[in-house]
């Protein structure tokens, strides 16, 4: 699992990215498509032409976050969050700050919806926003490492198409 730490092992990284993309699409593609269709019907019709870019950014972030926080770790975090007094925690596959939903859940679907909203709002404000800048809005940090990794994954995803 150290493939993201070792830039020299590029072929291993690419295989990991492509394998994860296939698995994540199988699991979340319908959920994402349904949510995006609703969003395009309302506030975001003006950026529907950026659909492919939006999906690739979303999957690039998802792949990176899934690598950083595998399912077992997220499951433990979810369990611990049930006993936390905090109403907002980073949980789910997208590791975005989520409030609990009406059922007290902080699950993968909720985190995906939140991530889509962040990406759509960013792109609606500036349709020419770079992938790196979108990643920085999604996960602001003092370092550019996160944005560079997401951009790297994004470029692998689009080279496959």
Short mmCIF file of C-alpha atoms in Angstrom, two decimals:
data_model
loop_
_atom_site.label_atom_id
_atom_site.label_comp_id
_atom_site.label_asym_id
_atom_site.label_seq_id
_atom_site.Cartn_x
_atom_site.Cartn_y
_atom_site.Cartn_z
CA UNK A 1 0.00 0.00 0.00
CA UNK A 2 3.00 2.30 -0.12
CA UNK A 3 2.57 2.81 -3.88
CA UNK A 4 1.57 6.47 -3.51
CA UNK A 5 4.70 7.16 -1.51
CA UNK A 6 7.04 5.83 -4.17
CA UNK A 7 7.00 7.89 -7.37
CA UNK A 8 9.49 5.49 -8.97
CA UNK A 9 6.93 2.70 -8.89
CA UNK A 10 4.65 4.40 -11.41
CA UNK A 11 3.30 1.23 -13.02
CA UNK A 12 2.17 -0.06 -9.63
CA UNK A 13 0.44 3.27 -8.92
CA UNK A 14 -1.33 3.20 -12.29
CA UNK A 15 -2.54 -0.36 -11.76
CA UNK A 16 -3.81 0.55 -8.29
CA UNK A 17 -5.64 3.62 -9.66
CA UNK A 18 -7.26 1.74 -12.53
CA UNK A 19 -8.26 -1.20 -10.34
CA UNK A 20 -9.78 1.10 -7.71
CA UNK A 21 -11.61 3.13 -10.36
CA UNK A 22 -13.29 -0.02 -11.67
CA UNK A 23 -14.28 -1.13 -8.16
CA UNK A 24 -15.52 2.30 -7.08
CA UNK A 25 -17.53 2.76 -10.28
CA UNK A 26 -19.17 -0.61 -9.77
CA UNK A 27 -20.14 0.38 -6.26
CA UNK A 28 -21.04 4.07 -6.62
CA UNK A 29 -21.68 4.90 -10.29
CA UNK A 30 -25.49 4.73 -10.08
CA UNK A 31 -25.62 6.70 -6.83
CA UNK A 32 -23.39 9.41 -8.34
CA UNK A 33 -25.29 9.53 -11.64
CA UNK A 34 -28.67 9.91 -9.91
CA UNK A 35 -27.41 12.69 -7.65
CA UNK A 36 -25.69 14.58 -10.49
CA UNK A 37 -28.80 14.30 -12.69
CA UNK A 38 -30.85 15.99 -9.95
CA UNK A 39 -28.22 18.69 -9.53
CA UNK A 40 -28.07 19.38 -13.28
CA UNK A 41 -31.85 19.79 -13.38
CA UNK A 42 -31.71 22.56 -10.81
CA UNK A 43 -28.80 24.81 -9.92
CA UNK A 44 -26.01 23.42 -12.08
CA UNK A 45 -27.42 23.11 -15.60
CA UNK A 46 -24.83 25.66 -16.74
CA UNK A 47 -21.93 23.26 -16.04
CA UNK A 48 -23.50 20.02 -17.26
CA UNK A 49 -21.08 20.15 -20.21
CA UNK A 50 -18.27 19.58 -17.68
CA UNK A 51 -19.79 16.25 -16.59
CA UNK A 52 -16.78 14.13 -17.55
CA UNK A 53 -14.37 16.48 -15.76
CA UNK A 54 -16.60 16.51 -12.67
CA UNK A 55 -16.69 12.70 -12.57
CA UNK A 56 -12.93 12.39 -13.01
CA UNK A 57 -12.24 14.89 -10.24
CA UNK A 58 -14.70 13.10 -7.96
CA UNK A 59 -13.16 9.68 -8.65
CA UNK A 60 -9.60 11.05 -8.32
CA UNK A 61 -10.43 12.40 -4.86
CA UNK A 62 -12.29 9.19 -3.98
CA UNK A 63 -9.33 7.02 -4.99
CA UNK A 64 -6.90 9.11 -2.98
CA UNK A 65 -9.14 9.25 0.09
CA UNK A 66 -9.87 5.53 -0.14
CA UNK A 67 -6.14 4.86 -0.27
CA UNK A 68 -5.58 7.10 2.77
CA UNK A 69 -8.53 5.71 4.70
CA UNK A 70 -9.41 2.14 3.64
CA UNK A 71 -12.85 0.67 4.38
CA UNK A 72 -11.79 -0.92 7.67
CA UNK A 73 -10.49 2.41 8.97
CA UNK A 74 -13.68 4.19 7.87
CA UNK A 75 -15.77 1.52 9.59
CA UNK A 76 -13.91 2.08 12.85
CA UNK A 77 -14.24 5.86 12.48
CA UNK A 78 -17.96 5.49 11.83
CA UNK A 79 -18.37 3.33 14.92
CA UNK A 80 -16.38 5.78 17.07
CA UNK A 81 -18.36 8.73 15.65
CA UNK A 82 -21.55 7.28 17.14
CA UNK A 83 -20.09 7.96 20.58
CA UNK A 84 -18.66 11.36 19.77
CA UNK A 85 -20.20 14.60 20.97
CA UNK A 86 -19.09 16.35 17.79
CA UNK A 87 -21.82 16.94 15.21
CA UNK A 88 -19.38 17.31 12.32
CA UNK A 89 -16.70 14.74 11.53
CA UNK A 90 -14.72 13.65 8.49
CA UNK A 91 -16.21 10.30 7.68
CA UNK A 92 -17.20 8.25 4.67
CA UNK A 93 -15.19 7.41 1.60
CA UNK A 94 -14.71 11.07 0.65
CA UNK A 95 -13.46 12.10 4.11
CA UNK A 96 -15.41 15.34 3.88
CA UNK A 97 -16.72 17.12 6.95
CA UNK A 98 -20.30 15.86 7.30
CA UNK A 99 -23.02 16.53 9.76
CA UNK A 100 -25.13 13.56 10.68
CA UNK A 101 -28.16 13.09 8.46
CA UNK A 102 -31.72 12.77 9.75
CA UNK A 103 -31.03 9.16 10.77
CA UNK A 104 -27.82 10.01 12.60
CA UNK A 105 -25.69 8.53 9.82
CA UNK A 106 -22.35 9.61 8.43
CA UNK A 107 -21.97 7.15 5.58
CA UNK A 108 -20.28 6.88 2.19
CA UNK A 109 -23.33 8.17 0.28
CA UNK A 110 -23.56 11.25 2.49
CA UNK A 111 -19.86 11.97 2.00
CA UNK A 112 -20.17 11.50 -1.79
CA UNK A 113 -23.11 13.92 -1.95
CA UNK A 114 -21.15 16.48 0.08
CA UNK A 115 -18.11 16.07 -2.18
CA UNK A 116 -20.21 16.50 -5.31
CA UNK A 117 -21.71 19.67 -3.86
CA UNK A 118 -18.25 21.09 -3.11
CA UNK A 119 -17.00 20.29 -6.61
CA UNK A 120 -20.11 21.63 -8.36
CA UNK A 121 -20.14 24.84 -6.33
CA UNK A 122 -16.44 25.41 -7.07
CA UNK A 123 -16.88 24.82 -10.78
CA UNK A 124 -20.04 26.93 -10.98
CA UNK A 125 -18.16 29.87 -9.45
CA UNK A 126 -15.21 29.38 -11.80
CA UNK A 127 -15.74 26.97 -14.74
CA UNK A 128 -12.06 27.27 -15.66
CA UNK A 129 -10.76 26.20 -12.26
CA UNK A 130 -7.77 23.87 -12.51
CA UNK A 131 -7.87 20.35 -11.10
CA UNK A 132 -5.25 21.33 -8.54
CA UNK A 133 -7.23 24.39 -7.42
CA UNK A 134 -10.41 22.31 -7.14
CA UNK A 135 -8.52 19.81 -4.96
CA UNK A 136 -7.25 22.68 -2.78
CA UNK A 137 -10.81 23.94 -2.31
CA UNK A 138 -11.94 20.42 -1.46
CA UNK A 139 -9.14 19.87 1.04
CA UNK A 140 -7.36 23.08 1.99
CA UNK A 141 -3.95 22.52 3.49
CA UNK A 142 -0.64 24.29 3.88
CA UNK A 143 1.00 21.81 1.54
CA UNK A 144 0.34 21.28 -2.17
CA UNK A 145 0.88 17.53 -1.77
CA UNK A 146 -2.83 16.65 -1.63
CA UNK A 147 -3.64 18.71 -4.72
CA UNK A 148 -0.67 17.26 -6.62
CA UNK A 149 -1.70 13.69 -5.79
CA UNK A 150 -5.31 14.29 -6.84
CA UNK A 151 -4.13 15.92 -10.06
CA UNK A 152 -1.79 12.96 -10.72
CA UNK A 153 -4.68 10.50 -10.28
CA UNK A 154 -6.96 12.67 -12.42
CA UNK A 155 -4.39 12.61 -15.24
CA UNK A 156 -4.18 8.82 -15.04
CA UNK A 157 -7.98 8.62 -15.24
CA UNK A 158 -8.24 10.85 -18.29
CA UNK A 159 -5.35 9.12 -20.07
CA UNK A 160 -7.35 5.89 -19.86
CA UNK A 161 -10.35 7.32 -21.71
#
